[in-house]
Amino acid sequence: MSLPYSTAQRWLSPHRLGVYMTVTSGDSHAALELYEWNAEVASACLRDVGHFEVIIRNRYEERLTPHQSDWTAKSSPLWVAENGI
């Protein structure tokens, strides 16, 4: 992260950046590098979460469409309170 520390502190909040400052023993450059590394790891994980979401959505599609072709529509009987949803 190439932001000055004071800008990063305003952007992230003193509390949030403080977590990284604690871990890096007050080294602001290392804290910002650690924050950037954490953002990259989180981004990589979200990619996998997105793939998992598609898999689950496709399984719902496979199972529900034969019984209710418009199951995603707001007016579908699957989404009424009487069905507990």
N, CA, C and O atoms as a printed pandas DataFrame, in Angstrom:
     atom_number atom_name residue_name chain_id  residue_number  x_coord  y_coord  z_coord
0              1         N          MET        A               1    0.865   -1.162    0.000
1              2        CA          MET        A               1    0.000    0.000    0.000
2              3         C          MET        A               1    0.905    1.216    0.000
3              4         O          MET        A               1    1.765    1.342    0.872
4              5         N          SER        A               2    0.733    2.102   -0.948
5              6        CA          SER        A               2    1.636    3.241   -1.073
6              7         C          SER        A               2    1.071    4.527   -0.478
7              8         O          SER        A               2    1.592    5.608   -0.750
8              9         N          LEU        A               3    0.041    4.433    0.310
9             10        CA          LEU        A               3   -0.513    5.618    0.964
10            11         C          LEU        A               3    0.368    6.040    2.128
11            12         O          LEU        A               3    0.989    5.197    2.775
12            13         N          PRO        A               4    0.428    7.339    2.398
13            14        CA          PRO        A               4    1.081    7.750    3.642
14            15         C          PRO        A               4    0.298    7.183    4.827
15            16         O          PRO        A               4   -0.914    6.984    4.747
16            17         N          TYR        A               5    1.004    6.927    5.918
17            18        CA          TYR        A               5    0.369    6.319    7.087
18            19         C          TYR        A               5   -0.831    7.126    7.562
19            20         O          TYR        A               5   -1.869    6.546    7.882
20            21         N          SER        A               6   -0.714    8.440    7.615
21            22        CA          SER        A               6   -1.822    9.276    8.119
22            23         C          SER        A               6   -3.058    9.140    7.234
23            24         O          SER        A               6   -4.182    9.143    7.736
24            25         N          THR        A               7   -2.861    9.023    5.929
25            26        CA          THR        A               7   -3.991    8.833    5.014
26            27         C          THR        A               7   -4.616    7.453    5.229
27            28         O          THR        A               7   -5.838    7.318    5.273
28            29         N          ALA        A               8   -3.777    6.443    5.360
29            30        CA          ALA        A               8   -4.279    5.084    5.594
30            31         C          ALA        A               8   -5.047    5.020    6.912
31            32         O          ALA        A               8   -6.061    4.330    7.011
32            33         N          GLN        A               9   -4.565    5.736    7.914
33            34        CA          GLN        A               9   -5.241    5.726    9.210
34            35         C          GLN        A               9   -6.629    6.355    9.106
35            36         O          GLN        A               9   -7.578    5.859    9.713
36            37         N          ARG        A              10   -6.757    7.434    8.347
37            38        CA          ARG        A              10   -8.079    8.050    8.155
38            39         C          ARG        A              10   -8.978    7.132    7.332
39            40         O          ARG        A              10  -10.170    7.009    7.612
40            41         N          TRP        A              11   -8.411    6.498    6.331
41            42        CA          TRP        A              11   -9.174    5.639    5.432
42            43         C          TRP        A              11   -9.635    4.372    6.147
43            44         O          TRP        A              11  -10.796    3.983    6.030
44            45         N          LEU        A              12   -8.740    3.732    6.882
45            46        CA          LEU        A              12   -9.058    2.452    7.512
46            47         C          LEU        A              12   -9.665    2.610    8.901
47            48         O          LEU        A              12  -10.409    1.737    9.349
48            49         N          SER        A              13   -9.368    3.682    9.571
49            50        CA          SER        A              13   -9.738    4.030   10.948
50            51         C          SER        A              13   -8.568    3.680   11.862
51            52         O          SER        A              13   -7.880    2.680   11.655
52            53         N          PRO        A              14   -8.355    4.504   12.859
53            54        CA          PRO        A              14   -7.269    4.230   13.802
54            55         C          PRO        A              14   -7.420    2.863   14.483
55            56         O          PRO        A              14   -6.432    2.164   14.708
56            57         N          HIS        A              15   -8.645    2.496   14.802
57            58        CA          HIS        A              15   -8.868    1.215   15.473
58            59         C          HIS        A              15   -8.460    0.045   14.577
59            60         O          HIS        A              15   -7.733   -0.849   15.009
60            61         N          ARG        A              16   -8.926    0.057   13.341
61            62        CA          ARG        A              16   -8.625   -1.045   12.415
62            63         C          ARG        A              16   -7.137   -1.119   12.127
63            64         O          ARG        A              16   -6.549   -2.199   12.183
64            65         N          LEU        A              17   -6.532   -0.006   11.825
65            66        CA          LEU        A              17   -5.106   -0.006   11.533
66            67         C          LEU        A              17   -4.296   -0.336   12.789
67            68         O          LEU        A              17   -3.199   -0.887   12.704
68            69         N          GLY        A              18   -4.850    0.007   13.954
69            70        CA          GLY        A              18   -4.179   -0.299   15.211
70            71         C          GLY        A              18   -3.936   -1.780   15.407
71            72         O          GLY        A              18   -2.935   -2.169   16.009
72            73         N          VAL        A              19   -4.832   -2.610   14.910
73            74        CA          VAL        A              19   -4.655   -4.061   14.988
74            75         C          VAL        A              19   -3.359   -4.454   14.281
75            76         O          VAL        A              19   -2.575   -5.245   14.806
76            77         N          TYR        A              20   -3.140   -3.903   13.100
77            78        CA          TYR        A              20   -1.941   -4.216   12.321
78            79         C          TYR        A              20   -0.696   -3.596   12.946
79            80         O          TYR        A              20    0.386   -4.181   12.885
80            81         N          MET        A              21   -0.843   -2.416   13.546
81            82        CA          MET        A              21    0.277   -1.775   14.222
82            83         C          MET        A              21    0.720   -2.608   15.423
83            84         O          MET        A              21    1.915   -2.714   15.697
84            85         N          THR        A              22   -0.228   -3.191   16.132
85            86        CA          THR        A              22    0.106   -4.032   17.284
86            87         C          THR        A              22    0.889   -5.260   16.840
87            88         O          THR        A              22    1.909   -5.613   17.432
88            89         N          VAL        A              23    0.398   -5.898   15.795
89            90        CA          VAL        A              23    1.035   -7.118   15.298
90            91         C          VAL        A              23    2.450   -6.834   14.793
91            92         O          VAL        A              23    3.336   -7.680   14.913
92            93         N          THR        A              24    2.658   -5.658   14.235
93            94        CA          THR        A              24    3.982   -5.324   13.670
94            95         C          THR        A              24    4.822   -4.476   14.629
95            96         O          THR        A              24    5.793   -3.844   14.213
96            97         N          SER        A              25    4.454   -4.465   15.896
97            98        CA          SER        A              25    5.193   -3.719   16.930
98            99         C          SER        A              25    5.383   -2.244   16.580
99           100         O          SER        A              25    6.440   -1.666   16.832
100          101         N          GLY        A              26    4.344   -1.648   15.997
101          102        CA          GLY        A              26    4.377   -0.214   15.719
102          103         C          GLY        A              26    5.068    0.187   14.434
103          104         O          GLY        A              26    5.252    1.379   14.186
104          105         N          ASP        A              27    5.455   -0.763   13.614
105          106        CA          ASP        A              27    6.121   -0.454   12.336
106          107         C          ASP        A              27    5.037   -0.133   11.302
107          108         O          ASP        A              27    4.372   -1.034   10.790
108          109         N          SER        A              28    4.866    1.155   11.003
109          110        CA          SER        A              28    3.766    1.562   10.112
110          111         C          SER        A              28    3.915    0.988    8.709
111          112         O          SER        A              28    2.918    0.611    8.094
112          113         N          HIS        A              29    5.130    0.915    8.196
113          114        CA          HIS        A              29    5.330    0.350    6.853
114          115         C          HIS        A              29    4.935   -1.133    6.841
115          116         O          HIS        A              29    4.235   -1.586    5.935
116          117         N          ALA        A              30    5.383   -1.875    7.841
117          118        CA          ALA        A              30    5.038   -3.301    7.927
118          119         C          ALA        A              30    3.541   -3.479    8.162
119          120         O          ALA        A              30    2.942   -4.419    7.641
120          121         N          ALA        A              31    2.932   -2.584    8.940
121          122        CA          ALA        A              31    1.489   -2.673    9.192
122          123         C          ALA        A              31    0.701   -2.517    7.903
123          124         O          ALA        A              31   -0.256   -3.252    7.657
124          125         N          LEU        A              32    1.107   -1.552    7.078
125          126        CA          LEU        A              32    0.400   -1.348    5.808
126          127         C          LEU        A              32    0.636   -2.507    4.851
127          128         O          LEU        A              32   -0.270   -2.893    4.112
128          129         N          GLU        A              33    1.836   -3.064    4.855
129          130        CA          GLU        A              33    2.107   -4.246    4.016
130          131         C          GLU        A              33    1.268   -5.436    4.475
131          132         O          GLU        A              33    0.742   -6.185    3.651
132          133         N          LEU        A              34    1.145   -5.608    5.784
133          134        CA          LEU        A              34    0.335   -6.701    6.325
134          135         C          LEU        A              34   -1.133   -6.501    5.978
135          136         O          LEU        A              34   -1.828   -7.459    5.639
136          137         N          TYR        A              35   -1.606   -5.274    6.059
137          138        CA          TYR        A              35   -2.995   -4.987    5.687
138          139         C          TYR        A              35   -3.225   -5.349    4.219
139          140         O          TYR        A              35   -4.238   -5.962    3.882
140          141         N          GLU        A              36   -2.299   -4.976    3.358
141          142        CA          GLU        A              36   -2.426   -5.279    1.926
142          143         C          GLU        A              36   -2.409   -6.786    1.696
143          144         O          GLU        A              36   -3.197   -7.303    0.905
144          145         N          TRP        A              37   -1.510   -7.494    2.388
145          146        CA          TRP        A              37   -1.459   -8.957    2.266
146          147         C          TRP        A              37   -2.796   -9.560    2.692
147          148         O          TRP        A              37   -3.318  -10.449    2.019
148          149         N          ASN        A              38   -3.349   -9.085    3.801
149          150        CA          ASN        A              38   -4.630   -9.574    4.291
150          151         C          ASN        A              38   -5.739   -9.333    3.257
151          152         O          ASN        A              38   -6.596  -10.192    3.051
152          153         N          ALA        A              39   -5.717   -8.179    2.619
153          154        CA          ALA        A              39   -6.721   -7.869    1.595
154          155         C          ALA        A              39   -6.602   -8.833    0.413
155          156         O          ALA        A              39   -7.610   -9.270   -0.141
156          157         N          GLU        A              40   -5.376   -9.158    0.033
157          158        CA          GLU        A              40   -5.172  -10.102   -1.077
158          159         C          GLU        A              40   -5.664  -11.500   -0.719
159          160         O          GLU        A              40   -6.280  -12.170   -1.549
160          161         N          VAL        A              41   -5.399  -11.945    0.507
161          162        CA          VAL        A              41   -5.876  -13.264    0.956
162          163         C          VAL        A              41   -7.403  -13.286    0.978
163          164         O          VAL        A              41   -8.020  -14.240    0.505
164          165         N          ALA        A              42   -8.010  -12.232    1.528
165          166        CA          ALA        A              42   -9.474  -12.158    1.579
166          167         C          ALA        A              42  -10.064  -12.177    0.176
167          168         O          ALA        A              42  -11.077  -12.833   -0.069
168          169         N          SER        A              43   -9.437  -11.466   -0.734
169          170        CA          SER        A              43   -9.904  -11.432   -2.118
170          171         C          SER        A              43   -9.856  -12.822   -2.746
171          172         O          SER        A              43  -10.793  -13.230   -3.431
172          173         N          ALA        A              44   -8.779  -13.537   -2.515
173          174        CA          ALA        A              44   -8.654  -14.902   -3.059
174          175         C          ALA        A              44   -9.728  -15.816   -2.490
175          176         O          ALA        A              44  -10.284  -16.648   -3.207
176          177         N          CYS        A              45  -10.021  -15.664   -1.202
177          178        CA          CYS        A              45  -11.056  -16.496   -0.575
178          179         C          CYS        A              45  -12.437  -16.178   -1.145
179          180         O          CYS        A              45  -13.249  -17.079   -1.358
180          181         N          LEU        A              46  -12.698  -14.896   -1.392
181          182        CA          LEU        A              46  -14.008  -14.513   -1.929
182          183         C          LEU        A              46  -14.232  -15.086   -3.321
183          184         O          LEU        A              46  -15.370  -15.368   -3.695
184          185         N          ARG        A              47  -13.177  -15.260   -4.083
185          186        CA          ARG        A              47  -13.305  -15.894   -5.398
186          187         C          ARG        A              47  -13.862  -17.303   -5.224
187          188         O          ARG        A              47  -14.777  -17.707   -5.942
188          189         N          ASP        A              48  -13.305  -18.052   -4.266
189          190        CA          ASP        A              48  -13.778  -19.416   -4.010
190          191         C          ASP        A              48  -15.205  -19.414   -3.478
191          192         O          ASP        A              48  -16.005  -20.271   -3.852
192          193         N          VAL        A              49  -15.532  -18.464   -2.611
193          194        CA          VAL        A              49  -16.897  -18.352   -2.092
194          195         C          VAL        A              49  -17.870  -18.112   -3.248
195          196         O          VAL        A              49  -18.971  -18.663   -3.263
196          197         N          GLY        A              50  -17.464  -17.294   -4.207
197          198        CA          GLY        A              50  -18.309  -17.037   -5.375
198          199         C          GLY        A              50  -18.566  -18.304   -6.179
199          200         O          GLY        A              50  -19.688  -18.541   -6.626
200          201         N          HIS        A              51  -17.534  -19.117   -6.366
201          202        CA          HIS        A              51  -17.717  -20.388   -7.086
202          203         C          HIS        A              51  -18.648  -21.312   -6.305
203          204         O          HIS        A              51  -19.511  -21.966   -6.892
204          205         N          PHE        A              52  -18.478  -21.366   -5.000
205          206        CA          PHE        A              52  -19.328  -22.207   -4.159
206          207         C          PHE        A              52  -20.785  -21.759   -4.256
207          208         O          PHE        A              52  -21.692  -22.588   -4.326
208          209         N          GLU        A              53  -21.004  -20.445   -4.261
209          210        CA          GLU        A              53  -22.365  -19.911   -4.376
210          211         C          GLU        A              53  -23.017  -20.353   -5.682
211          212         O          GLU        A              53  -24.199  -20.697   -5.699
212          213         N          VAL        A              54  -22.259  -20.346   -6.772
213          214        CA          VAL        A              54  -22.799  -20.772   -8.065
214          215         C          VAL        A              54  -23.164  -22.256   -8.030
215          216         O          VAL        A              54  -24.203  -22.653   -8.558
216          217         N          ILE        A              55  -22.316  -23.070   -7.412
217          218        CA          ILE        A              55  -22.599  -24.506   -7.298
218          219         C          ILE        A              55  -23.906  -24.735   -6.538
219          220         O          ILE        A              55  -24.753  -25.517   -6.971
220          221         N          ILE        A              56  -24.063  -24.054   -5.414
221          222        CA          ILE        A              56  -25.292  -24.212   -4.614
222          223         C          ILE        A              56  -26.508  -23.741   -5.397
223          224         O          ILE        A              56  -27.539  -24.412   -5.406
224          225         N          ARG        A              57  -26.393  -22.587   -6.056
225          226        CA          ARG        A              57  -27.520  -22.056   -6.834
226          227         C          ARG        A              57  -27.905  -23.028   -7.946
227          228         O          ARG        A              57  -29.090  -23.221   -8.219
228          229         N          ASN        A              58  -26.918  -23.636   -8.584
229          230        CA          ASN        A              58  -27.213  -24.596   -9.653
230          231         C          ASN        A              58  -27.900  -25.849   -9.115
231          232         O          ASN        A              58  -28.768  -26.410   -9.784
232          233         N          ARG        A              59  -27.519  -26.298   -7.908
233          234        CA          ARG        A              59  -28.192  -27.458   -7.316
234          235         C          ARG        A              59  -29.640  -27.136   -6.986
235          236         O          ARG        A              59  -30.525  -27.960   -7.217
236          237         N          TYR        A              60  -29.895  -25.938   -6.445
237          238        CA          TYR        A              60  -31.280  -25.519   -6.209
238          239         C          TYR        A              60  -32.061  -25.537   -7.522
239          240         O          TYR        A              60  -33.186  -26.034   -7.589
240          241         N          GLU        A              61  -31.449  -24.994   -8.542
241          242        CA          GLU        A              61  -32.095  -24.947   -9.865
242          243         C          GLU        A              61  -32.460  -26.351  -10.332
243          244         O          GLU        A              61  -33.581  -26.582  -10.785
244          245         N          GLU        A              62  -31.523  -27.290  -10.226
245          246        CA          GLU        A              62  -31.767  -28.681  -10.639
246          247         C          GLU        A              62  -32.935  -29.315   -9.886
247          248         O          GLU        A              62  -33.774  -29.992  -10.480
248          249         N          ARG        A              63  -32.979  -29.088   -8.576
249          250        CA          ARG        A              63  -33.974  -29.742   -7.738
250          251         C          ARG        A              63  -35.345  -29.081   -7.776
251          252         O          ARG        A              63  -36.364  -29.770   -7.728
252          253         N          LEU        A              64  -35.383  -27.756   -7.861
253          254        CA          LEU        A              64  -36.658  -27.055   -7.755
254          255         C          LEU        A              64  -37.371  -26.844   -9.085
255          256         O          LEU        A              64  -38.601  -26.868   -9.130
256          257         N          THR        A              65  -36.631  -26.638  -10.162
257          258        CA          THR        A              65  -37.266  -26.336  -11.443
258          259         C          THR        A              65  -38.225  -27.431  -11.915
259          260         O          THR        A              65  -39.289  -27.099  -12.439
260          261         N          PRO        A              66  -37.901  -28.725  -11.756
261          262        CA          PRO        A              66  -38.865  -29.744  -12.187
262          263         C          PRO        A              66  -40.208  -29.666  -11.447
263          264         O          PRO        A              66  -41.229  -30.119  -11.966
264          265         N          HIS        A              67  -40.208  -29.102  -10.254
265          266        CA          HIS        A              67  -41.428  -29.019   -9.447
266          267         C          HIS        A              67  -42.132  -27.671   -9.575
267          268         O          HIS        A              67  -43.351  -27.575   -9.431
268          269         N          GLN        A              68  -41.355  -26.646   -9.843
269          270        CA          GLN        A              68  -41.902  -25.286   -9.919
270          271         C          GLN        A              68  -41.012  -24.485  -10.872
271          272         O          GLN        A              68  -39.965  -23.977  -10.471
272          273         N          SER        A              69  -41.435  -24.376  -12.141
273          274        CA          SER        A              69  -40.581  -23.757  -13.156
274          275         C          SER        A              69  -40.236  -22.303  -12.863
275          276         O          SER        A              69  -39.188  -21.819  -13.293
276          277         N          ASP        A              70  -41.091  -21.610  -12.147
277          278        CA          ASP        A              70  -40.817  -20.200  -11.843
278          279         C          ASP        A              70  -40.461  -20.013  -10.364
279          280         O          ASP        A              70  -40.869  -19.027   -9.751
280          281         N          TRP        A              71  -39.708  -20.946   -9.794
281          282        CA          TRP        A              71  -39.430  -20.943   -8.354
282          283         C          TRP        A              71  -38.693  -19.700   -7.881
283          284         O          TRP        A              71  -38.745  -19.386   -6.692
284          285         N          THR        A              72  -38.012  -18.982   -8.761
285          286        CA          THR        A              72  -37.292  -17.772   -8.346
286          287         C          THR        A              72  -38.176  -16.536   -8.351
287          288         O          THR        A              72  -37.780  -15.494   -7.828
288          289         N          ALA        A              73  -39.359  -16.632   -8.928
289          290        CA          ALA        A              73  -40.255  -15.476   -8.993
290          291         C          ALA        A              73  -40.811  -15.154   -7.609
291          292         O          ALA        A              73  -41.094  -16.051   -6.814
292          293         N          LYS        A              74  -40.960  -13.879   -7.339
293          294        CA          LYS        A              74  -41.494  -13.452   -6.044
294          295         C          LYS        A              74  -42.893  -14.018   -5.798
295          296         O          LYS        A              74  -43.289  -14.235   -4.653
296          297         N          SER        A              75  -43.628  -14.252   -6.864
297          298        CA          SER        A              75  -44.989  -14.770   -6.743
298          299         C          SER        A              75  -45.052  -16.298   -6.613
299          300         O          SER        A              75  -46.136  -16.867   -6.483
300          301         N          SER        A              76  -43.897  -16.952   -6.647
301          302        CA          SER        A              76  -43.866  -18.413   -6.556
302          303         C          SER        A              76  -44.440  -18.892   -5.224
303          304         O          SER        A              76  -44.163  -18.288   -4.187
304          305         N          PRO        A              77  -45.227  -19.956   -5.232
305          306        CA          PRO        A              77  -45.780  -20.493   -3.999
306          307         C          PRO        A              77  -44.709  -20.966   -3.008
307          308         O          PRO        A              77  -45.000  -21.144   -1.826
308          309         N          LEU        A              78  -43.485  -21.169   -3.477
309          310        CA          LEU        A              78  -42.419  -21.587   -2.579
310          311         C          LEU        A              78  -42.062  -20.507   -1.553
311          312         O          LEU        A              78  -41.530  -20.818   -0.488
312          313         N          TRP        A              79  -42.352  -19.241   -1.868
313          314        CA          TRP        A              79  -41.896  -18.123   -1.039
314          315         C          TRP        A              79  -43.007  -17.468   -0.223
315          316         O          TRP        A              79  -42.923  -16.282    0.097
316          317         N          VAL        A              80  -44.017  -18.209    0.107
317          318        CA          VAL        A              80  -45.101  -17.647    0.910
318          319         C          VAL        A              80  -44.950  -18.081    2.369
319          320         O          VAL        A              80  -44.375  -19.130    2.661
320          321         N          ALA        A              81  -45.462  -17.279    3.256
321          322        CA          ALA        A              81  -45.331  -17.535    4.696
322          323         C          ALA        A              81  -45.950  -18.868    5.100
323          324         O          ALA        A              81  -45.479  -19.505    6.043
324          325         N          GLU        A              82  -46.988  -19.295    4.408
325          326        CA          GLU        A              82  -47.653  -20.535    4.733
326          327         C          GLU        A              82  -46.711  -21.732    4.590
327          328         O          GLU        A              82  -46.910  -22.764    5.231
328          329         N          ASN        A              83  -45.697  -21.592    3.755
329          330        CA          ASN        A              83  -44.725  -22.670    3.557
330          331         C          ASN        A              83  -43.546  -22.567    4.520
331          332         O          ASN        A              83  -42.610  -23.364    4.453
332          333         N          GLY        A              84  -43.598  -21.575    5.421
333          334        CA          GLY        A              84  -42.536  -21.438    6.406
334          335         C          GLY        A              84  -41.278  -20.761    5.905
335          336         O          GLY        A              84  -40.231  -20.831    6.549
336          337         N          ILE        A              85  -41.374  -20.117    4.775
337          338        CA          ILE        A              85  -40.196  -19.456    4.216
338          339         C          ILE        A              85  -40.361  -17.959    4.336
339          340         O          ILE        A              85  -39.478  -17.206    3.925
